[in-house]
Each structure stands twice: as C-alpha cells, then as structure tokens.
mmCIF file as Biopython writes it, N, C-alpha, C and O atoms, coordinates in Angstrom:
data_model
#
loop_
_atom_site.group_PDB
_atom_site.id
_atom_site.type_symbol
_atom_site.label_atom_id
_atom_site.label_alt_id
_atom_site.label_comp_id
_atom_site.label_asym_id
_atom_site.label_entity_id
_atom_site.label_seq_id
_atom_site.pdbx_PDB_ins_code
_atom_site.Cartn_x
_atom_site.Cartn_y
_atom_site.Cartn_z
_atom_site.occupancy
_atom_site.B_iso_or_equiv
_atom_site.auth_seq_id
_atom_site.auth_asym_id
_atom_site.pdbx_PDB_model_num
ATOM 1   N N  . UNK A ? 1  ? -50.149 8.462  -23.756 1.0 0.0 1  A 1 
ATOM 2   C CA . UNK A ? 1  ? -48.809 8.060  -24.073 1.0 0.0 1  A 1 
ATOM 3   C C  . UNK A ? 1  ? -48.455 6.821  -23.287 1.0 0.0 1  A 1 
ATOM 4   O O  . UNK A ? 1  ? -49.033 6.535  -22.238 1.0 0.0 1  A 1 
ATOM 5   N N  . UNK A ? 2  ? -47.501 6.098  -23.813 1.0 0.0 2  A 1 
ATOM 6   C CA . UNK A ? 2  ? -47.105 4.837  -23.191 1.0 0.0 2  A 1 
ATOM 7   C C  . UNK A ? 2  ? -46.014 5.081  -22.156 1.0 0.0 2  A 1 
ATOM 8   O O  . UNK A ? 2  ? -45.100 5.875  -22.380 1.0 0.0 2  A 1 
ATOM 9   N N  . UNK A ? 3  ? -46.115 4.403  -21.040 1.0 0.0 3  A 1 
ATOM 10  C CA . UNK A ? 3  ? -45.100 4.474  -19.993 1.0 0.0 3  A 1 
ATOM 11  C C  . UNK A ? 3  ? -44.480 3.099  -19.847 1.0 0.0 3  A 1 
ATOM 12  O O  . UNK A ? 3  ? -45.189 2.110  -19.664 1.0 0.0 3  A 1 
ATOM 13  N N  . UNK A ? 4  ? -43.169 3.033  -19.927 1.0 0.0 4  A 1 
ATOM 14  C CA . UNK A ? 4  ? -42.445 1.779  -19.725 1.0 0.0 4  A 1 
ATOM 15  C C  . UNK A ? 4  ? -41.694 1.854  -18.407 1.0 0.0 4  A 1 
ATOM 16  O O  . UNK A ? 4  ? -40.941 2.799  -18.169 1.0 0.0 4  A 1 
ATOM 17  N N  . UNK A ? 5  ? -41.894 0.874  -17.565 1.0 0.0 5  A 1 
ATOM 18  C CA . UNK A ? 5  ? -41.181 0.794  -16.303 1.0 0.0 5  A 1 
ATOM 19  C C  . UNK A ? 5  ? -40.109 -0.273 -16.433 1.0 0.0 5  A 1 
ATOM 20  O O  . UNK A ? 5  ? -40.353 -1.338 -17.000 1.0 0.0 5  A 1 
ATOM 21  N N  . UNK A ? 6  ? -38.943 0.003  -15.919 1.0 0.0 6  A 1 
ATOM 22  C CA . UNK A ? 6  ? -37.873 -0.976 -15.981 1.0 0.0 6  A 1 
ATOM 23  C C  . UNK A ? 6  ? -36.792 -0.646 -14.972 1.0 0.0 6  A 1 
ATOM 24  O O  . UNK A ? 6  ? -36.934 0.247  -14.138 1.0 0.0 6  A 1 
ATOM 25  N N  . UNK A ? 7  ? -35.737 -1.376 -15.074 1.0 0.0 7  A 1 
ATOM 26  C CA . UNK A ? 7  ? -34.601 -1.167 -14.181 1.0 0.0 7  A 1 
ATOM 27  C C  . UNK A ? 7  ? -33.964 0.187  -14.464 1.0 0.0 7  A 1 
ATOM 28  O O  . UNK A ? 7  ? -34.025 0.700  -15.582 1.0 0.0 7  A 1 
ATOM 29  N N  . UNK A ? 8  ? -33.363 0.746  -13.447 1.0 0.0 8  A 1 
ATOM 30  C CA . UNK A ? 8  ? -32.648 2.009  -13.604 1.0 0.0 8  A 1 
ATOM 31  C C  . UNK A ? 8  ? -31.447 1.785  -14.511 1.0 0.0 8  A 1 
ATOM 32  O O  . UNK A ? 8  ? -30.740 0.785  -14.387 1.0 0.0 8  A 1 
ATOM 33  N N  . UNK A ? 9  ? -31.224 2.727  -15.427 1.0 0.0 9  A 1 
ATOM 34  C CA . UNK A ? 9  ? -30.106 2.640  -16.356 1.0 0.0 9  A 1 
ATOM 35  C C  . UNK A ? 9  ? -28.864 3.276  -15.742 1.0 0.0 9  A 1 
ATOM 36  O O  . UNK A ? 9  ? -28.955 4.053  -14.792 1.0 0.0 9  A 1 
ATOM 37  N N  . UNK A ? 10 ? -27.722 2.942  -16.290 1.0 0.0 10 A 1 
ATOM 38  C CA . UNK A ? 10 ? -26.468 3.562  -15.838 1.0 0.0 10 A 1 
ATOM 39  C C  . UNK A ? 10 ? -26.589 5.076  -16.007 1.0 0.0 10 A 1 
ATOM 40  O O  . UNK A ? 10 ? -26.954 5.562  -17.078 1.0 0.0 10 A 1 
ATOM 41  N N  . UNK A ? 11 ? -26.284 5.802  -14.961 1.0 0.0 11 A 1 
ATOM 42  C CA . UNK A ? 11 ? -26.351 7.259  -15.018 1.0 0.0 11 A 1 
ATOM 43  C C  . UNK A ? 11 ? -27.669 7.848  -14.549 1.0 0.0 11 A 1 
ATOM 44  O O  . UNK A ? 11 ? -27.746 9.050  -14.290 1.0 0.0 11 A 1 
ATOM 45  N N  . UNK A ? 12 ? -28.714 7.025  -14.432 1.0 0.0 12 A 1 
ATOM 46  C CA . UNK A ? 12 ? -29.992 7.527  -13.933 1.0 0.0 12 A 1 
ATOM 47  C C  . UNK A ? 12 ? -29.883 7.829  -12.437 1.0 0.0 12 A 1 
ATOM 48  O O  . UNK A ? 12 ? -29.292 7.046  -11.694 1.0 0.0 12 A 1 
ATOM 49  N N  . UNK A ? 13 ? -30.445 8.957  -11.987 1.0 0.0 13 A 1 
ATOM 50  C CA . UNK A ? 13 ? -30.416 9.252  -10.557 1.0 0.0 13 A 1 
ATOM 51  C C  . UNK A ? 13 ? -31.342 8.309  -9.797  1.0 0.0 13 A 1 
ATOM 52  O O  . UNK A ? 13 ? -32.346 7.843  -10.335 1.0 0.0 13 A 1 
ATOM 53  N N  . UNK A ? 14 ? -31.000 8.039  -8.567  1.0 0.0 14 A 1 
ATOM 54  C CA . UNK A ? 14 ? -31.834 7.181  -7.731  1.0 0.0 14 A 1 
ATOM 55  C C  . UNK A ? 14 ? -33.121 7.850  -7.313  1.0 0.0 14 A 1 
ATOM 56  O O  . UNK A ? 14 ? -34.144 7.186  -7.140  1.0 0.0 14 A 1 
ATOM 57  N N  . UNK A ? 15 ? -33.080 9.170  -7.146  1.0 0.0 15 A 1 
ATOM 58  C CA . UNK A ? 15 ? -34.240 9.937  -6.701  1.0 0.0 15 A 1 
ATOM 59  C C  . UNK A ? 15 ? -34.224 11.299 -7.378  1.0 0.0 15 A 1 
ATOM 60  O O  . UNK A ? 15 ? -33.161 11.890 -7.571  1.0 0.0 15 A 1 
ATOM 61  N N  . UNK A ? 16 ? -35.385 11.790 -7.734  1.0 0.0 16 A 1 
ATOM 62  C CA . UNK A ? 16 ? -35.522 13.143 -8.269  1.0 0.0 16 A 1 
ATOM 63  C C  . UNK A ? 16 ? -36.473 13.911 -7.360  1.0 0.0 16 A 1 
ATOM 64  O O  . UNK A ? 16 ? -37.559 13.432 -7.034  1.0 0.0 16 A 1 
ATOM 65  N N  . UNK A ? 17 ? -36.059 15.093 -6.961  1.0 0.0 17 A 1 
ATOM 66  C CA . UNK A ? 17 ? -36.883 15.948 -6.116  1.0 0.0 17 A 1 
ATOM 67  C C  . UNK A ? 17 ? -36.865 17.336 -6.734  1.0 0.0 17 A 1 
ATOM 68  O O  . UNK A ? 17 ? -35.800 17.880 -7.027  1.0 0.0 17 A 1 
ATOM 69  N N  . UNK A ? 18 ? -38.044 17.905 -6.930  1.0 0.0 18 A 1 
ATOM 70  C CA . UNK A ? 18 ? -38.127 19.233 -7.524  1.0 0.0 18 A 1 
ATOM 71  C C  . UNK A ? 18 ? -38.965 20.134 -6.621  1.0 0.0 18 A 1 
ATOM 72  O O  . UNK A ? 18 ? -40.000 19.724 -6.097  1.0 0.0 18 A 1 
ATOM 73  N N  . UNK A ? 19 ? -38.507 21.339 -6.457  1.0 0.0 19 A 1 
ATOM 74  C CA . UNK A ? 19 ? -39.239 22.308 -5.658  1.0 0.0 19 A 1 
ATOM 75  C C  . UNK A ? 19 ? -39.002 23.697 -6.238  1.0 0.0 19 A 1 
ATOM 76  O O  . UNK A ? 19 ? -37.899 24.011 -6.684  1.0 0.0 19 A 1 
ATOM 77  N N  . UNK A ? 20 ? -40.028 24.513 -6.229  1.0 0.0 20 A 1 
ATOM 78  C CA . UNK A ? 20 ? -39.893 25.892 -6.704  1.0 0.0 20 A 1 
ATOM 79  C C  . UNK A ? 20 ? -39.709 26.871 -5.544  1.0 0.0 20 A 1 
ATOM 80  O O  . UNK A ? 20 ? -39.733 28.084 -5.754  1.0 0.0 20 A 1 
ATOM 81  N N  . UNK A ? 21 ? -39.526 26.364 -4.325  1.0 0.0 21 A 1 
ATOM 82  C CA . UNK A ? 21 ? -39.419 27.236 -3.152  1.0 0.0 21 A 1 
ATOM 83  C C  . UNK A ? 21 ? -38.235 28.197 -3.236  1.0 0.0 21 A 1 
ATOM 84  O O  . UNK A ? 21 ? -38.365 29.365 -2.872  1.0 0.0 21 A 1 
ATOM 85  N N  . UNK A ? 22 ? -37.085 27.722 -3.710  1.0 0.0 22 A 1 
ATOM 86  C CA . UNK A ? 22 ? -35.889 28.563 -3.744  1.0 0.0 22 A 1 
ATOM 87  C C  . UNK A ? 22 ? -36.042 29.711 -4.740  1.0 0.0 22 A 1 
ATOM 88  O O  . UNK A ? 22 ? -35.718 30.854 -4.418  1.0 0.0 22 A 1 
ATOM 89  N N  . UNK A ? 23 ? -36.531 29.420 -5.940  1.0 0.0 23 A 1 
ATOM 90  C CA . UNK A ? 23 ? -36.686 30.490 -6.929  1.0 0.0 23 A 1 
ATOM 91  C C  . UNK A ? 23 ? -37.794 31.457 -6.511  1.0 0.0 23 A 1 
ATOM 92  O O  . UNK A ? 23 ? -37.736 32.646 -6.824  1.0 0.0 23 A 1 
ATOM 93  N N  . UNK A ? 24 ? -38.799 30.946 -5.805  1.0 0.0 24 A 1 
ATOM 94  C CA . UNK A ? 24 ? -39.840 31.834 -5.300  1.0 0.0 24 A 1 
ATOM 95  C C  . UNK A ? 24 ? -39.269 32.776 -4.238  1.0 0.0 24 A 1 
ATOM 96  O O  . UNK A ? 24 ? -39.567 33.970 -4.237  1.0 0.0 24 A 1 
ATOM 97  N N  . UNK A ? 25 ? -38.455 32.236 -3.339  1.0 0.0 25 A 1 
ATOM 98  C CA . UNK A ? 25 ? -37.858 33.055 -2.282  1.0 0.0 25 A 1 
ATOM 99  C C  . UNK A ? 25 ? -36.909 34.101 -2.860  1.0 0.0 25 A 1 
ATOM 100 O O  . UNK A ? 25 ? -36.868 35.230 -2.373  1.0 0.0 25 A 1 
ATOM 101 N N  . UNK A ? 26 ? -36.146 33.738 -3.894  1.0 0.0 26 A 1 
ATOM 102 C CA . UNK A ? 26 ? -35.157 34.668 -4.445  1.0 0.0 26 A 1 
ATOM 103 C C  . UNK A ? 26 ? -35.746 35.647 -5.456  1.0 0.0 26 A 1 
ATOM 104 O O  . UNK A ? 26 ? -35.369 36.819 -5.477  1.0 0.0 26 A 1 
ATOM 105 N N  . UNK A ? 27 ? -36.673 35.170 -6.299  1.0 0.0 27 A 1 
ATOM 106 C CA . UNK A ? 27 ? -37.175 36.006 -7.388  1.0 0.0 27 A 1 
ATOM 107 C C  . UNK A ? 27 ? -38.673 36.281 -7.343  1.0 0.0 27 A 1 
ATOM 108 O O  . UNK A ? 27 ? -39.184 37.090 -8.118  1.0 0.0 27 A 1 
ATOM 109 N N  . UNK A ? 28 ? -39.376 35.605 -6.431  1.0 0.0 28 A 1 
ATOM 110 C CA . UNK A ? 28 ? -40.819 35.783 -6.365  1.0 0.0 28 A 1 
ATOM 111 C C  . UNK A ? 28 ? -41.581 35.035 -7.446  1.0 0.0 28 A 1 
ATOM 112 O O  . UNK A ? 28 ? -42.774 35.267 -7.642  1.0 0.0 28 A 1 
ATOM 113 N N  . UNK A ? 29 ? -40.887 34.127 -8.156  1.0 0.0 29 A 1 
ATOM 114 C CA . UNK A ? 29 ? -41.508 33.376 -9.247  1.0 0.0 29 A 1 
ATOM 115 C C  . UNK A ? 29 ? -42.376 32.256 -8.700  1.0 0.0 29 A 1 
ATOM 116 O O  . UNK A ? 29 ? -41.998 31.564 -7.755  1.0 0.0 29 A 1 
ATOM 117 N N  . UNK A ? 30 ? -43.546 32.087 -9.306  1.0 0.0 30 A 1 
ATOM 118 C CA . UNK A ? 30 ? -44.451 31.008 -8.940  1.0 0.0 30 A 1 
ATOM 119 C C  . UNK A ? 30 ? -44.828 30.254 -10.210 1.0 0.0 30 A 1 
ATOM 120 O O  . UNK A ? 30 ? -45.177 30.884 -11.209 1.0 0.0 30 A 1 
ATOM 121 N N  . UNK A ? 31 ? -44.768 28.927 -10.200 1.0 0.0 31 A 1 
ATOM 122 C CA . UNK A ? 31 ? -45.116 28.164 -11.401 1.0 0.0 31 A 1 
ATOM 123 C C  . UNK A ? 31 ? -46.600 28.298 -11.746 1.0 0.0 31 A 1 
ATOM 124 O O  . UNK A ? 31 ? -47.440 28.489 -10.866 1.0 0.0 31 A 1 
ATOM 125 N N  . UNK A ? 32 ? -46.902 28.197 -13.024 1.0 0.0 32 A 1 
ATOM 126 C CA . UNK A ? 32 ? -48.284 28.273 -13.488 1.0 0.0 32 A 1 
ATOM 127 C C  . UNK A ? 32 ? -49.043 27.010 -13.096 1.0 0.0 32 A 1 
ATOM 128 O O  . UNK A ? 32 ? -50.206 27.079 -12.701 1.0 0.0 32 A 1 
ATOM 129 N N  . UNK A ? 33 ? -48.387 25.862 -13.205 1.0 0.0 33 A 1 
ATOM 130 C CA . UNK A ? 33 ? -49.021 24.576 -12.903 1.0 0.0 33 A 1 
ATOM 131 C C  . UNK A ? 33 ? -48.459 24.015 -11.601 1.0 0.0 33 A 1 
ATOM 132 O O  . UNK A ? 33 ? -47.272 24.156 -11.307 1.0 0.0 33 A 1 
ATOM 133 N N  . UNK A ? 34 ? -49.335 23.378 -10.829 1.0 0.0 34 A 1 
ATOM 134 C CA . UNK A ? 34 ? -48.877 22.845 -9.549  1.0 0.0 34 A 1 
ATOM 135 C C  . UNK A ? 34 ? -48.836 21.320 -9.501  1.0 0.0 34 A 1 
ATOM 136 O O  . UNK A ? 34 ? -48.364 20.745 -8.521  1.0 0.0 34 A 1 
ATOM 137 N N  . UNK A ? 35 ? -49.329 20.658 -10.559 1.0 0.0 35 A 1 
ATOM 138 C CA . UNK A ? 35 ? -49.288 19.195 -10.576 1.0 0.0 35 A 1 
ATOM 139 C C  . UNK A ? 35 ? -48.728 18.699 -11.901 1.0 0.0 35 A 1 
ATOM 140 O O  . UNK A ? 35 ? -48.785 19.399 -12.912 1.0 0.0 35 A 1 
ATOM 141 N N  . UNK A ? 36 ? -48.195 17.506 -11.884 1.0 0.0 36 A 1 
ATOM 142 C CA . UNK A ? 36 ? -47.683 16.893 -13.113 1.0 0.0 36 A 1 
ATOM 143 C C  . UNK A ? 36 ? -48.823 16.713 -14.111 1.0 0.0 36 A 1 
ATOM 144 O O  . UNK A ? 36 ? -48.626 16.887 -15.314 1.0 0.0 36 A 1 
ATOM 145 N N  . UNK A ? 37 ? -49.997 16.369 -13.631 1.0 0.0 37 A 1 
ATOM 146 C CA . UNK A ? 37 ? -51.143 16.178 -14.513 1.0 0.0 37 A 1 
ATOM 147 C C  . UNK A ? 37 ? -51.468 17.463 -15.275 1.0 0.0 37 A 1 
ATOM 148 O O  . UNK A ? 37 ? -51.782 17.413 -16.464 1.0 0.0 37 A 1 
ATOM 149 N N  . UNK A ? 38 ? -51.396 18.608 -14.602 1.0 0.0 38 A 1 
ATOM 150 C CA . UNK A ? 38 ? -51.643 19.890 -15.265 1.0 0.0 38 A 1 
ATOM 151 C C  . UNK A ? 38 ? -50.585 20.170 -16.325 1.0 0.0 38 A 1 
ATOM 152 O O  . UNK A ? 38 ? -50.908 20.642 -17.416 1.0 0.0 38 A 1 
ATOM 153 N N  . UNK A ? 39 ? -49.342 19.886 -16.015 1.0 0.0 39 A 1 
ATOM 154 C CA . UNK A ? 39 ? -48.245 20.113 -16.962 1.0 0.0 39 A 1 
ATOM 155 C C  . UNK A ? 39 ? -48.452 19.259 -18.205 1.0 0.0 39 A 1 
ATOM 156 O O  . UNK A ? 39 ? -48.331 19.753 -19.326 1.0 0.0 39 A 1 
ATOM 157 N N  . UNK A ? 40 ? -48.763 17.981 -18.012 1.0 0.0 40 A 1 
ATOM 158 C CA . UNK A ? 40 ? -48.972 17.075 -19.142 1.0 0.0 40 A 1 
ATOM 159 C C  . UNK A ? 40 ? -50.172 17.520 -19.969 1.0 0.0 40 A 1 
ATOM 160 O O  . UNK A ? 40 ? -50.101 17.545 -21.197 1.0 0.0 40 A 1 
ATOM 161 N N  . UNK A ? 41 ? -51.274 17.872 -19.305 1.0 0.0 41 A 1 
ATOM 162 C CA . UNK A ? 41 ? -52.470 18.316 -20.024 1.0 0.0 41 A 1 
ATOM 163 C C  . UNK A ? 41 ? -52.181 19.559 -20.859 1.0 0.0 41 A 1 
ATOM 164 O O  . UNK A ? 41 ? -52.587 19.637 -22.019 1.0 0.0 41 A 1 
ATOM 165 N N  . UNK A ? 42 ? -51.483 20.532 -20.273 1.0 0.0 42 A 1 
ATOM 166 C CA . UNK A ? 42 ? -51.175 21.764 -20.987 1.0 0.0 42 A 1 
ATOM 167 C C  . UNK A ? 42 ? -50.233 21.511 -22.161 1.0 0.0 42 A 1 
ATOM 168 O O  . UNK A ? 42 ? -50.417 22.070 -23.242 1.0 0.0 42 A 1 
ATOM 169 N N  . UNK A ? 43 ? -49.223 20.668 -21.946 1.0 0.0 43 A 1 
ATOM 170 C CA . UNK A ? 43 ? -48.289 20.340 -23.030 1.0 0.0 43 A 1 
ATOM 171 C C  . UNK A ? 43 ? -49.012 19.614 -24.159 1.0 0.0 43 A 1 
ATOM 172 O O  . UNK A ? 43 ? -48.777 19.900 -25.333 1.0 0.0 43 A 1 
ATOM 173 N N  . UNK A ? 44 ? -49.888 18.678 -23.809 1.0 0.0 44 A 1 
ATOM 174 C CA . UNK A ? 44 ? -50.643 17.935 -24.829 1.0 0.0 44 A 1 
ATOM 175 C C  . UNK A ? 44 ? -51.520 18.891 -25.639 1.0 0.0 44 A 1 
ATOM 176 O O  . UNK A ? 44 ? -51.555 18.819 -26.867 1.0 0.0 44 A 1 
ATOM 177 N N  . UNK A ? 45 ? -52.224 19.780 -24.950 1.0 0.0 45 A 1 
ATOM 178 C CA . UNK A ? 45 ? -53.074 20.749 -25.649 1.0 0.0 45 A 1 
ATOM 179 C C  . UNK A ? 45 ? -52.255 21.626 -26.582 1.0 0.0 45 A 1 
ATOM 180 O O  . UNK A ? 45 ? -52.680 21.893 -27.707 1.0 0.0 45 A 1 
ATOM 181 N N  . UNK A ? 46 ? -51.090 22.077 -26.137 1.0 0.0 46 A 1 
ATOM 182 C CA . UNK A ? 46 ? -50.245 22.925 -26.972 1.0 0.0 46 A 1 
ATOM 183 C C  . UNK A ? 46 ? -49.801 22.168 -28.220 1.0 0.0 46 A 1 
ATOM 184 O O  . UNK A ? 46 ? -49.837 22.708 -29.326 1.0 0.0 46 A 1 
ATOM 185 N N  . UNK A ? 47 ? -49.383 20.923 -28.041 1.0 0.0 47 A 1 
ATOM 186 C CA . UNK A ? 47 ? -48.934 20.128 -29.187 1.0 0.0 47 A 1 
ATOM 187 C C  . UNK A ? 47 ? -50.078 19.841 -30.158 1.0 0.0 47 A 1 
ATOM 188 O O  . UNK A ? 47 ? -49.850 19.748 -31.364 1.0 0.0 47 A 1 
ATOM 189 N N  . UNK A ? 48 ? -51.283 19.703 -29.660 1.0 0.0 48 A 1 
ATOM 190 C CA . UNK A ? 48 ? -52.427 19.514 -30.548 1.0 0.0 48 A 1 
ATOM 191 C C  . UNK A ? 48 ? -52.679 20.769 -31.382 1.0 0.0 48 A 1 
ATOM 192 O O  . UNK A ? 48 ? -53.066 20.676 -32.547 1.0 0.0 48 A 1 
ATOM 193 N N  . UNK A ? 49 ? -52.461 21.936 -30.788 1.0 0.0 49 A 1 
ATOM 194 C CA . UNK A ? 49 ? -52.658 23.200 -31.499 1.0 0.0 49 A 1 
ATOM 195 C C  . UNK A ? 49 ? -51.493 23.561 -32.407 1.0 0.0 49 A 1 
ATOM 196 O O  . UNK A ? 49 ? -51.653 24.360 -33.330 1.0 0.0 49 A 1 
ATOM 197 N N  . UNK A ? 50 ? -50.318 22.982 -32.157 1.0 0.0 50 A 1 
ATOM 198 C CA . UNK A ? 50 ? -49.107 23.295 -32.916 1.0 0.0 50 A 1 
ATOM 199 C C  . UNK A ? 50 ? -48.439 21.997 -33.386 1.0 0.0 50 A 1 
ATOM 200 O O  . UNK A ? 50 ? -47.346 21.666 -32.924 1.0 0.0 50 A 1 
ATOM 201 N N  . UNK A ? 51 ? -49.082 21.260 -34.296 1.0 0.0 51 A 1 
ATOM 202 C CA . UNK A ? 51 ? -48.545 19.952 -34.698 1.0 0.0 51 A 1 
ATOM 203 C C  . UNK A ? 51 ? -47.178 20.020 -35.372 1.0 0.0 51 A 1 
ATOM 204 O O  . UNK A ? 51 ? -46.455 19.024 -35.404 1.0 0.0 51 A 1 
ATOM 205 N N  . UNK A ? 52 ? -46.816 21.181 -35.908 1.0 0.0 52 A 1 
ATOM 206 C CA . UNK A ? 52 ? -45.498 21.320 -36.538 1.0 0.0 52 A 1 
ATOM 207 C C  . UNK A ? 52 ? -44.448 21.817 -35.548 1.0 0.0 52 A 1 
ATOM 208 O O  . UNK A ? 52 ? -43.284 21.998 -35.908 1.0 0.0 52 A 1 
ATOM 209 N N  . UNK A ? 53 ? -44.856 22.035 -34.317 1.0 0.0 53 A 1 
ATOM 210 C CA . UNK A ? 53 ? -43.910 22.424 -33.285 1.0 0.0 53 A 1 
ATOM 211 C C  . UNK A ? 53 ? -43.724 23.916 -33.111 1.0 0.0 53 A 1 
ATOM 212 O O  . UNK A ? 53 ? -42.808 24.341 -32.408 1.0 0.0 53 A 1 
ATOM 213 N N  . UNK A ? 54 ? -44.571 24.724 -33.735 1.0 0.0 54 A 1 
ATOM 214 C CA . UNK A ? 54 ? -44.467 26.174 -33.578 1.0 0.0 54 A 1 
ATOM 215 C C  . UNK A ? 54 ? -45.823 26.814 -33.690 1.0 0.0 54 A 1 
ATOM 216 O O  . UNK A ? 54 ? -45.940 28.035 -33.584 1.0 0.0 54 A 1 
#
C-alpha cells in the first residue's frame, strides 16, 4: 500500500501513544499481535480471503 507523508492536518493529534497495559491489568486481556507489521500482515491476509468484506 502507498504511504503519503505530509504536514499535519487541522485536528490531527501531535502524538499517538497506544498501550494495552491498562486493559490487561483490569481485564487480563492480551492482544494477539504485538507489532504493527503483524497487524498489517493479518489484515491483508484476511482481506485477500474475504474480497467482498465478509
């Protein structure tokens, strides 16, 4: 997929930080994927298997 880099748009946050520590501490939930690369790979594979979206 193509990635375009540019100036921040109005309303875009300056920084994004994500952590699953809080939900793990409260509910014991652990994410299946630990890297962005894994998430993208899994999403791509799913879309290849479900081209109509289901």
